[in-house]
Amino acid sequence: MVERTAWWGALVLPVVLAVFALAAAGFDAGLAARAAGRPGVRAGAVAPLRAVAGLLVQQRRRTPAADTLLWRGAGVVLLVAAVLASLGTPLGRWAVGDLSVGVVWFNAMEVVAWAAVWLAGWGANSAFGLVGGYRFVAQGLAYELPHMFVLTTAAIGAGSLRVGDIVAAQRDLWFVVWMPVAFLVYLISVLAMAFFRPFDQAAGADIAGGALAELSGVDRLVFVAGRWVLLVSGAAMAVPLFLGGGAGPLLPDWLWSVLKTAAVLGVLGWVGRRLPTIRMERFTEVAWLVLVPATLLQALFVSVLVS
């Protein structure tokens, strides 16, 4: 049973997401250092804090004729949308907002984040930023439909759009057991919506950072933070959707939620470091020819079972 927290839950949520985001960034930095033959533990502990400190003191760049409101506001919109996406995500049996349409709310905030990345690329008045924005739009057209089908499949399995009801429906059997295709596609879509490797062409080195190309200082820090928090929000939602929420033996339910979220983040980070960047046209082809039919068949299978 998922219960709504008191007012202080809204203050704790950003802190929890920030801790997870720092831990995920540290894990990623550790993997990168280890691949380069350096001590991974030290890099993982120091690199994120060093990056934050460097961006805080870095001077903010300006580009001629930029739309400052759209360009610099995009990072704030991305960060806020990433935090709001987790309003209905329970930590154990507690959630900031147990919305009756929690699954729809989560998807809606992802769409807002999608718009924020586009605004960052468009508002800078930069060719590199514009190309990065267009790449992310193309990526969104590829992953969003399978992602929506996956969310719908979990809702069909529980007969409800409320995240708490989806968790309750997994008392006897987690959805990942009989919805493996949906779970796999969901993880792929989480990497894509956060434009994290291997779906990072929107911020590719071949276009000098793409949507992030002209961002610097605090503006870049806010945008990058939003990107990591968005990844954390997606990973955290995988727990109530497919992994039984806080269900587990011996440990308290909130700790099981933390451990499962950390495990999902670890898998996503490890996969991102093992696969090369995928070109947009290839991903679009796979999404429309493979992921969309696969998720539709998974939804049909679940519909038949629960009918």
mmCIF file of C-alpha atoms in Angstrom:
data_model
loop_
_atom_site.group_PDB
_atom_site.id
_atom_site.type_symbol
_atom_site.label_atom_id
_atom_site.label_comp_id
_atom_site.label_asym_id
_atom_site.label_seq_id
_atom_site.Cartn_x
_atom_site.Cartn_y
_atom_site.Cartn_z
ATOM 1 C CA MET A 1 0.000 0.000 0.000
ATOM 2 C CA VAL A 2 1.489 3.316 -1.114
ATOM 3 C CA GLU A 3 0.754 6.322 1.096
ATOM 4 C CA ARG A 4 1.247 10.005 0.487
ATOM 5 C CA THR A 5 3.907 11.767 2.545
ATOM 6 C CA ALA A 6 3.365 14.962 4.495
ATOM 7 C CA TRP A 7 4.396 18.321 3.036
ATOM 8 C CA TRP A 8 8.043 17.691 3.896
ATOM 9 C CA GLY A 9 8.155 14.910 1.283
ATOM 10 C CA ALA A 10 8.298 17.559 -1.437
ATOM 11 C CA LEU A 11 11.455 18.954 0.184
ATOM 12 C CA VAL A 12 13.106 15.578 0.655
ATOM 13 C CA LEU A 13 12.468 14.387 -2.921
ATOM 14 C CA PRO A 14 14.968 16.731 -4.668
ATOM 15 C CA VAL A 15 17.611 15.846 -2.074
ATOM 16 C CA VAL A 16 17.142 12.105 -2.622
ATOM 17 C CA LEU A 17 17.282 12.557 -6.400
ATOM 18 C CA ALA A 18 20.418 14.708 -6.092
ATOM 19 C CA VAL A 19 22.164 12.044 -4.001
ATOM 20 C CA PHE A 20 21.284 9.356 -6.530
ATOM 21 C CA ALA A 21 22.409 11.595 -9.403
ATOM 22 C CA LEU A 22 25.779 12.260 -7.748
ATOM 23 C CA ALA A 23 26.211 8.556 -7.048
ATOM 24 C CA ALA A 24 25.346 7.660 -10.654
ATOM 25 C CA ALA A 25 27.748 10.291 -11.984
ATOM 26 C CA GLY A 26 30.452 8.992 -9.652
ATOM 27 C CA PHE A 27 29.860 5.413 -10.790
ATOM 28 C CA ASP A 28 30.100 6.505 -14.418
ATOM 29 C CA ALA A 29 33.305 8.444 -13.750
ATOM 30 C CA GLY A 30 34.738 5.409 -11.981
ATOM 31 C CA LEU A 31 33.978 3.183 -14.966
ATOM 32 C CA ALA A 32 35.596 5.694 -17.313
ATOM 33 C CA ALA A 33 38.708 5.945 -15.129
ATOM 34 C CA ARG A 34 38.997 2.189 -14.815
ATOM 35 C CA ALA A 35 38.739 1.789 -18.602
ATOM 36 C CA ALA A 36 41.582 4.309 -18.923
ATOM 37 C CA GLY A 37 43.757 2.378 -16.464
ATOM 38 C CA ARG A 38 43.375 4.803 -13.547
ATOM 39 C CA PRO A 39 42.034 4.078 -10.035
ATOM 40 C CA GLY A 40 38.271 3.965 -10.479
ATOM 41 C CA VAL A 41 37.246 4.430 -6.842
ATOM 42 C CA ARG A 42 39.125 7.697 -6.400
ATOM 43 C CA ALA A 43 37.850 9.106 -9.708
ATOM 44 C CA GLY A 44 34.286 8.104 -8.878
ATOM 45 C CA ALA A 45 34.421 9.891 -5.536
ATOM 46 C CA VAL A 46 36.152 13.063 -6.716
ATOM 47 C CA ALA A 47 35.230 13.635 -10.389
ATOM 48 C CA PRO A 48 31.562 14.709 -9.943
ATOM 49 C CA LEU A 49 32.381 17.143 -7.121
ATOM 50 C CA ARG A 50 35.316 18.550 -9.098
ATOM 51 C CA ALA A 51 33.078 19.025 -12.144
ATOM 52 C CA VAL A 52 30.437 20.821 -10.064
ATOM 53 C CA ALA A 53 33.024 23.130 -8.500
ATOM 54 C CA GLY A 54 34.557 23.902 -11.886
ATOM 55 C CA LEU A 55 31.231 24.830 -13.472
ATOM 56 C CA LEU A 56 30.255 27.005 -10.501
ATOM 57 C CA VAL A 57 33.280 29.252 -11.030
ATOM 58 C CA GLN A 58 33.327 29.085 -14.828
ATOM 59 C CA GLN A 59 32.309 32.250 -16.668
ATOM 60 C CA ARG A 60 29.053 32.012 -18.605
ATOM 61 C CA ARG A 61 29.490 32.327 -22.376
ATOM 62 C CA ARG A 62 27.224 34.324 -24.614
ATOM 63 C CA THR A 63 26.334 33.786 -28.259
ATOM 64 C CA PRO A 64 25.203 36.533 -30.650
ATOM 65 C CA ALA A 65 21.440 36.941 -31.064
ATOM 66 C CA ALA A 66 20.649 34.064 -28.697
ATOM 67 C CA ASP A 67 17.170 33.780 -27.207
ATOM 68 C CA THR A 68 18.415 34.063 -23.629
ATOM 69 C CA LEU A 69 15.114 33.144 -21.969
ATOM 70 C CA LEU A 70 14.723 29.917 -23.934
ATOM 71 C CA TRP A 71 18.406 29.006 -23.931
ATOM 72 C CA ARG A 72 19.204 29.508 -20.273
ATOM 73 C CA GLY A 73 15.758 28.595 -19.043
ATOM 74 C CA ALA A 74 15.915 25.207 -20.768
ATOM 75 C CA GLY A 75 18.185 23.770 -18.082
ATOM 76 C CA VAL A 76 15.817 24.887 -15.322
ATOM 77 C CA VAL A 77 12.850 23.401 -17.176
ATOM 78 C CA LEU A 78 14.739 20.117 -17.666
ATOM 79 C CA LEU A 79 15.706 19.897 -13.994
ATOM 80 C CA VAL A 80 12.229 20.791 -12.715
ATOM 81 C CA ALA A 81 10.557 18.328 -15.105
ATOM 82 C CA ALA A 82 12.957 15.568 -14.009
ATOM 83 C CA VAL A 83 12.104 16.189 -10.346
ATOM 84 C CA LEU A 84 8.360 16.420 -10.988
ATOM 85 C CA ALA A 85 8.479 13.133 -12.911
ATOM 86 C CA SER A 86 9.245 11.406 -9.600
ATOM 87 C CA LEU A 87 6.291 12.851 -7.673
ATOM 88 C CA GLY A 88 4.399 9.582 -7.994
ATOM 89 C CA THR A 89 7.404 7.266 -7.622
ATOM 90 C CA PRO A 90 7.163 5.528 -4.243
ATOM 91 C CA LEU A 91 10.120 5.041 -1.920
ATOM 92 C CA GLY A 92 8.951 1.916 -0.170
ATOM 93 C CA ARG A 93 5.365 2.733 0.790
ATOM 94 C CA TRP A 94 5.798 6.507 0.666
ATOM 95 C CA ALA A 95 5.243 8.786 -2.327
ATOM 96 C CA VAL A 96 5.052 12.565 -2.528
ATOM 97 C CA GLY A 97 1.931 12.333 -4.648
ATOM 98 C CA ASP A 98 0.043 9.067 -5.227
ATOM 99 C CA LEU A 99 -1.726 10.426 -8.299
ATOM 100 C CA SER A 100 -4.677 8.586 -9.836
ATOM 101 C CA VAL A 101 -2.989 9.036 -13.226
ATOM 102 C CA GLY A 102 0.590 8.615 -12.002
ATOM 103 C CA VAL A 103 1.771 6.794 -15.128
ATOM 104 C CA VAL A 104 0.378 9.543 -17.380
ATOM 105 C CA TRP A 105 1.976 12.220 -15.188
ATOM 106 C CA PHE A 106 5.364 10.522 -15.445
ATOM 107 C CA ASN A 107 5.150 10.388 -19.236
ATOM 108 C CA ALA A 108 3.955 13.988 -19.442
ATOM 109 C CA MET A 109 6.977 15.243 -17.489
ATOM 110 C CA GLU A 110 9.238 13.322 -19.871
ATOM 111 C CA VAL A 111 7.652 15.185 -22.767
ATOM 112 C CA VAL A 112 8.352 18.482 -20.989
ATOM 113 C CA ALA A 113 11.985 17.399 -20.632
ATOM 114 C CA TRP A 114 11.995 16.579 -24.338
ATOM 115 C CA ALA A 115 10.891 20.143 -25.088
ATOM 116 C CA ALA A 116 13.585 21.529 -22.755
ATOM 117 C CA VAL A 117 16.394 19.820 -24.681
ATOM 118 C CA TRP A 118 15.034 21.185 -27.933
ATOM 119 C CA LEU A 119 14.846 24.704 -26.465
ATOM 120 C CA ALA A 120 18.479 24.491 -25.357
ATOM 121 C CA GLY A 121 19.538 23.659 -28.895
ATOM 122 C CA TRP A 122 17.269 26.210 -30.553
ATOM 123 C CA GLY A 123 17.727 29.125 -28.186
ATOM 124 C CA ALA A 124 21.542 29.298 -28.410
ATOM 125 C CA ASN A 125 21.468 30.472 -32.047
ATOM 126 C CA SER A 126 24.232 27.996 -32.784
ATOM 127 C CA ALA A 127 24.490 25.511 -35.628
ATOM 128 C CA PHE A 128 25.888 22.832 -33.323
ATOM 129 C CA GLY A 129 23.152 23.372 -30.756
ATOM 130 C CA LEU A 130 20.445 23.335 -33.433
ATOM 131 C CA VAL A 131 21.701 20.051 -34.892
ATOM 132 C CA GLY A 132 21.802 18.568 -31.392
ATOM 133 C CA GLY A 133 18.225 19.681 -30.774
ATOM 134 C CA TYR A 134 17.042 18.150 -34.037
ATOM 135 C CA ARG A 135 18.861 14.922 -33.215
ATOM 136 C CA PHE A 136 17.039 14.696 -29.904
ATOM 137 C CA VAL A 137 13.693 15.341 -31.596
ATOM 138 C CA ALA A 138 14.452 12.481 -34.008
ATOM 139 C CA GLN A 139 15.441 10.295 -31.061
ATOM 140 C CA GLY A 140 12.229 11.185 -29.255
ATOM 141 C CA LEU A 141 10.163 10.186 -32.273
ATOM 142 C CA ALA A 142 11.949 6.828 -32.169
ATOM 143 C CA TYR A 143 11.688 5.951 -28.465
ATOM 144 C CA GLU A 144 8.536 7.698 -27.274
ATOM 145 C CA LEU A 145 5.964 5.399 -28.884
ATOM 146 C CA PRO A 146 7.511 2.141 -27.570
ATOM 147 C CA HIS A 147 7.931 3.869 -24.219
ATOM 148 C CA MET A 148 4.237 4.767 -24.091
ATOM 149 C CA PHE A 149 3.251 1.207 -25.018
ATOM 150 C CA VAL A 150 5.449 -0.117 -22.208
ATOM 151 C CA LEU A 151 3.843 2.173 -19.626
ATOM 152 C CA THR A 152 0.425 1.185 -20.937
ATOM 153 C CA THR A 153 1.330 -2.509 -20.600
ATOM 154 C CA ALA A 154 2.168 -2.106 -16.913
ATOM 155 C CA ALA A 155 -1.085 -0.199 -16.386
ATOM 156 C CA ILE A 156 -3.052 -2.950 -18.152
ATOM 157 C CA GLY A 157 -1.441 -5.571 -15.929
ATOM 158 C CA ALA A 158 -2.638 -3.723 -12.820
ATOM 159 C CA GLY A 159 -5.882 -2.404 -14.275
ATOM 160 C CA SER A 160 -4.982 1.081 -13.081
ATOM 161 C CA LEU A 161 -2.921 4.147 -13.942
ATOM 162 C CA ARG A 162 -2.061 4.682 -10.268
ATOM 163 C CA VAL A 163 1.530 3.685 -9.481
ATOM 164 C CA GLY A 164 0.481 2.404 -6.044
ATOM 165 C CA ASP A 165 -2.013 0.019 -7.658
ATOM 166 C CA ILE A 166 0.680 -1.252 -10.027
ATOM 167 C CA VAL A 167 2.905 -2.027 -7.038
ATOM 168 C CA ALA A 168 0.032 -3.785 -5.236
ATOM 169 C CA ALA A 169 -0.669 -5.923 -8.314
ATOM 170 C CA GLN A 170 2.840 -7.414 -8.020
ATOM 171 C CA ARG A 171 2.390 -8.948 -4.565
ATOM 172 C CA ASP A 172 2.522 -12.488 -5.942
ATOM 173 C CA LEU A 173 4.615 -12.035 -9.088
ATOM 174 C CA TRP A 174 6.705 -9.102 -10.280
ATOM 175 C CA PHE A 175 5.782 -7.754 -13.693
ATOM 176 C CA VAL A 176 9.335 -8.223 -14.961
ATOM 177 C CA VAL A 177 8.716 -12.005 -14.906
ATOM 178 C CA TRP A 178 5.816 -11.955 -17.374
ATOM 179 C CA MET A 179 6.604 -8.635 -19.076
ATOM 180 C CA PRO A 180 10.320 -9.077 -19.904
ATOM 181 C CA VAL A 181 10.055 -7.382 -23.290
ATOM 182 C CA ALA A 182 8.334 -4.356 -21.765
ATOM 183 C CA PHE A 183 11.000 -4.130 -19.055
ATOM 184 C CA LEU A 184 13.864 -4.300 -21.566
ATOM 185 C CA VAL A 185 12.305 -1.687 -23.847
ATOM 186 C CA TYR A 186 11.629 0.522 -20.839
ATOM 187 C CA LEU A 187 15.331 0.485 -19.904
ATOM 188 C CA ILE A 188 16.269 1.346 -23.489
ATOM 189 C CA SER A 189 13.824 4.257 -23.478
ATOM 190 C CA VAL A 190 15.205 5.563 -20.165
ATOM 191 C CA LEU A 191 18.689 5.780 -21.686
ATOM 192 C CA ALA A 192 17.237 7.462 -24.770
ATOM 193 C CA MET A 193 15.140 10.053 -22.925
ATOM 194 C CA ALA A 194 18.175 11.098 -20.846
ATOM 195 C CA PHE A 195 20.264 10.997 -24.082
ATOM 196 C CA PHE A 196 22.749 8.862 -22.213
ATOM 197 C CA ARG A 197 25.154 6.515 -23.952
ATOM 198 C CA PRO A 198 24.628 4.799 -26.387
ATOM 199 C CA PHE A 199 21.880 7.277 -27.322
ATOM 200 C CA ASP A 200 23.925 10.443 -26.801
ATOM 201 C CA GLN A 201 24.150 11.790 -30.349
ATOM 202 C CA ALA A 202 22.164 14.860 -29.279
ATOM 203 C CA ALA A 203 25.240 15.798 -27.227
ATOM 204 C CA GLY A 204 27.782 14.155 -29.525
ATOM 205 C CA ALA A 205 31.442 15.121 -29.728
ATOM 206 C CA ASP A 206 31.128 15.313 -33.528
ATOM 207 C CA ILE A 207 28.979 18.441 -33.089
ATOM 208 C CA ALA A 208 30.982 19.907 -30.191
ATOM 209 C CA GLY A 209 28.449 18.801 -27.598
ATOM 210 C CA GLY A 210 25.282 19.458 -29.573
ATOM 211 C CA ALA A 211 22.518 20.801 -27.344
ATOM 212 C CA LEU A 212 25.135 21.500 -24.651
ATOM 213 C CA ALA A 213 27.656 23.080 -27.033
ATOM 214 C CA GLU A 214 27.178 26.711 -26.001
ATOM 215 C CA LEU A 215 26.193 26.153 -22.374
ATOM 216 C CA SER A 216 28.791 27.021 -19.757
ATOM 217 C CA GLY A 217 29.119 27.822 -16.076
ATOM 218 C CA VAL A 218 25.980 27.575 -13.972
ATOM 219 C CA ASP A 219 23.803 27.158 -17.071
ATOM 220 C CA ARG A 220 25.674 24.008 -18.053
ATOM 221 C CA LEU A 221 25.660 22.723 -14.471
ATOM 222 C CA VAL A 222 21.870 23.032 -14.203
ATOM 223 C CA PHE A 223 21.340 21.370 -17.581
ATOM 224 C CA VAL A 224 23.707 18.465 -16.861
ATOM 225 C CA ALA A 225 22.140 18.038 -13.410
ATOM 226 C CA GLY A 226 18.721 17.845 -15.047
ATOM 227 C CA ARG A 227 20.017 15.197 -17.426
ATOM 228 C CA TRP A 228 21.317 13.020 -14.577
ATOM 229 C CA VAL A 229 18.184 13.519 -12.469
ATOM 230 C CA LEU A 230 16.086 12.522 -15.478
ATOM 231 C CA LEU A 231 18.095 9.291 -15.733
ATOM 232 C CA VAL A 232 17.573 8.668 -12.008
ATOM 233 C CA SER A 233 13.832 9.363 -12.280
ATOM 234 C CA GLY A 234 13.498 6.864 -15.109
ATOM 235 C CA ALA A 235 15.505 4.218 -13.251
ATOM 236 C CA ALA A 236 13.511 4.775 -10.049
ATOM 237 C CA MET A 237 10.192 4.364 -11.864
ATOM 238 C CA ALA A 238 11.327 0.954 -13.152
ATOM 239 C CA VAL A 239 11.116 -0.322 -9.565
ATOM 240 C CA PRO A 240 7.355 0.168 -8.983
ATOM 241 C CA LEU A 241 6.491 -0.601 -12.600
ATOM 242 C CA PHE A 242 8.305 -3.926 -12.964
ATOM 243 C CA LEU A 243 10.309 -4.868 -9.854
ATOM 244 C CA GLY A 244 7.615 -5.019 -7.178
ATOM 245 C CA GLY A 245 8.311 -1.657 -5.574
ATOM 246 C CA GLY A 246 9.651 -2.052 -2.047
ATOM 247 C CA ALA A 247 8.817 -5.756 -1.824
ATOM 248 C CA GLY A 248 11.587 -7.965 -0.451
ATOM 249 C CA PRO A 249 12.604 -10.079 2.547
ATOM 250 C CA LEU A 250 14.176 -8.936 5.825
ATOM 251 C CA LEU A 251 14.997 -5.325 4.875
ATOM 252 C CA PRO A 252 12.530 -2.408 5.183
ATOM 253 C CA ASP A 253 10.589 -1.549 2.045
ATOM 254 C CA TRP A 254 12.258 1.850 1.542
ATOM 255 C CA LEU A 255 15.684 0.220 1.579
ATOM 256 C CA TRP A 256 14.598 -2.326 -1.013
ATOM 257 C CA SER A 257 13.446 0.554 -3.230
ATOM 258 C CA VAL A 258 16.845 2.219 -2.825
ATOM 259 C CA LEU A 259 18.747 -0.992 -3.590
ATOM 260 C CA LYS A 260 16.626 -1.813 -6.641
ATOM 261 C CA THR A 261 16.983 1.725 -8.001
ATOM 262 C CA ALA A 262 20.748 1.581 -7.472
ATOM 263 C CA ALA A 263 20.873 -1.776 -9.274
ATOM 264 C CA VAL A 264 18.933 -0.417 -12.272
ATOM 265 C CA LEU A 265 21.192 2.658 -12.402
ATOM 266 C CA GLY A 266 24.253 0.433 -12.207
ATOM 267 C CA VAL A 267 23.047 -1.686 -15.132
ATOM 268 C CA LEU A 268 22.251 1.401 -17.214
ATOM 269 C CA GLY A 269 25.650 2.945 -16.474
ATOM 270 C CA TRP A 270 27.494 -0.288 -17.238
ATOM 271 C CA VAL A 271 25.625 -0.785 -20.521
ATOM 272 C CA GLY A 272 26.295 2.825 -21.511
ATOM 273 C CA ARG A 273 30.033 2.278 -21.096
ATOM 274 C CA ARG A 274 30.012 -0.983 -23.069
ATOM 275 C CA LEU A 275 28.143 0.074 -26.222
ATOM 276 C CA PRO A 276 29.145 2.565 -28.938
ATOM 277 C CA THR A 277 26.961 5.529 -29.790
ATOM 278 C CA ILE A 278 24.052 4.531 -32.038
ATOM 279 C CA ARG A 279 23.249 6.742 -35.008
ATOM 280 C CA MET A 280 19.783 8.268 -35.102
ATOM 281 C CA GLU A 281 18.639 6.688 -38.354
ATOM 282 C CA ARG A 282 19.687 3.228 -37.153
ATOM 283 C CA PHE A 283 17.899 3.647 -33.830
ATOM 284 C CA THR A 284 14.774 4.961 -35.567
ATOM 285 C CA GLU A 285 14.756 1.962 -37.886
ATOM 286 C CA VAL A 286 15.114 -0.494 -35.002
ATOM 287 C CA ALA A 287 12.494 1.339 -32.931
ATOM 288 C CA TRP A 288 9.824 1.308 -35.611
ATOM 289 C CA LEU A 289 10.541 -2.131 -37.067
ATOM 290 C CA VAL A 290 11.398 -4.024 -33.864
ATOM 291 C CA LEU A 291 10.520 -2.176 -30.639
ATOM 292 C CA VAL A 292 7.034 -0.979 -31.626
ATOM 293 C CA PRO A 293 5.808 -4.421 -32.805
ATOM 294 C CA ALA A 294 7.476 -6.119 -29.811
ATOM 295 C CA THR A 295 5.808 -3.813 -27.286
ATOM 296 C CA LEU A 296 2.439 -4.166 -29.023
ATOM 297 C CA LEU A 297 2.701 -7.956 -28.838
ATOM 298 C CA GLN A 298 3.687 -7.695 -25.165
ATOM 299 C CA ALA A 299 0.652 -5.490 -24.481
ATOM 300 C CA LEU A 300 -1.594 -7.951 -26.331
ATOM 301 C CA PHE A 301 -0.176 -10.865 -24.322
ATOM 302 C CA VAL A 302 -0.802 -9.073 -21.022
ATOM 303 C CA SER A 303 -4.303 -8.028 -22.107
ATOM 304 C CA VAL A 304 -5.220 -11.627 -22.888
ATOM 305 C CA LEU A 305 -3.879 -12.851 -19.529
ATOM 306 C CA VAL A 306 -5.725 -10.304 -17.416
ATOM 307 C CA SER A 307 -9.014 -10.451 -19.360
#
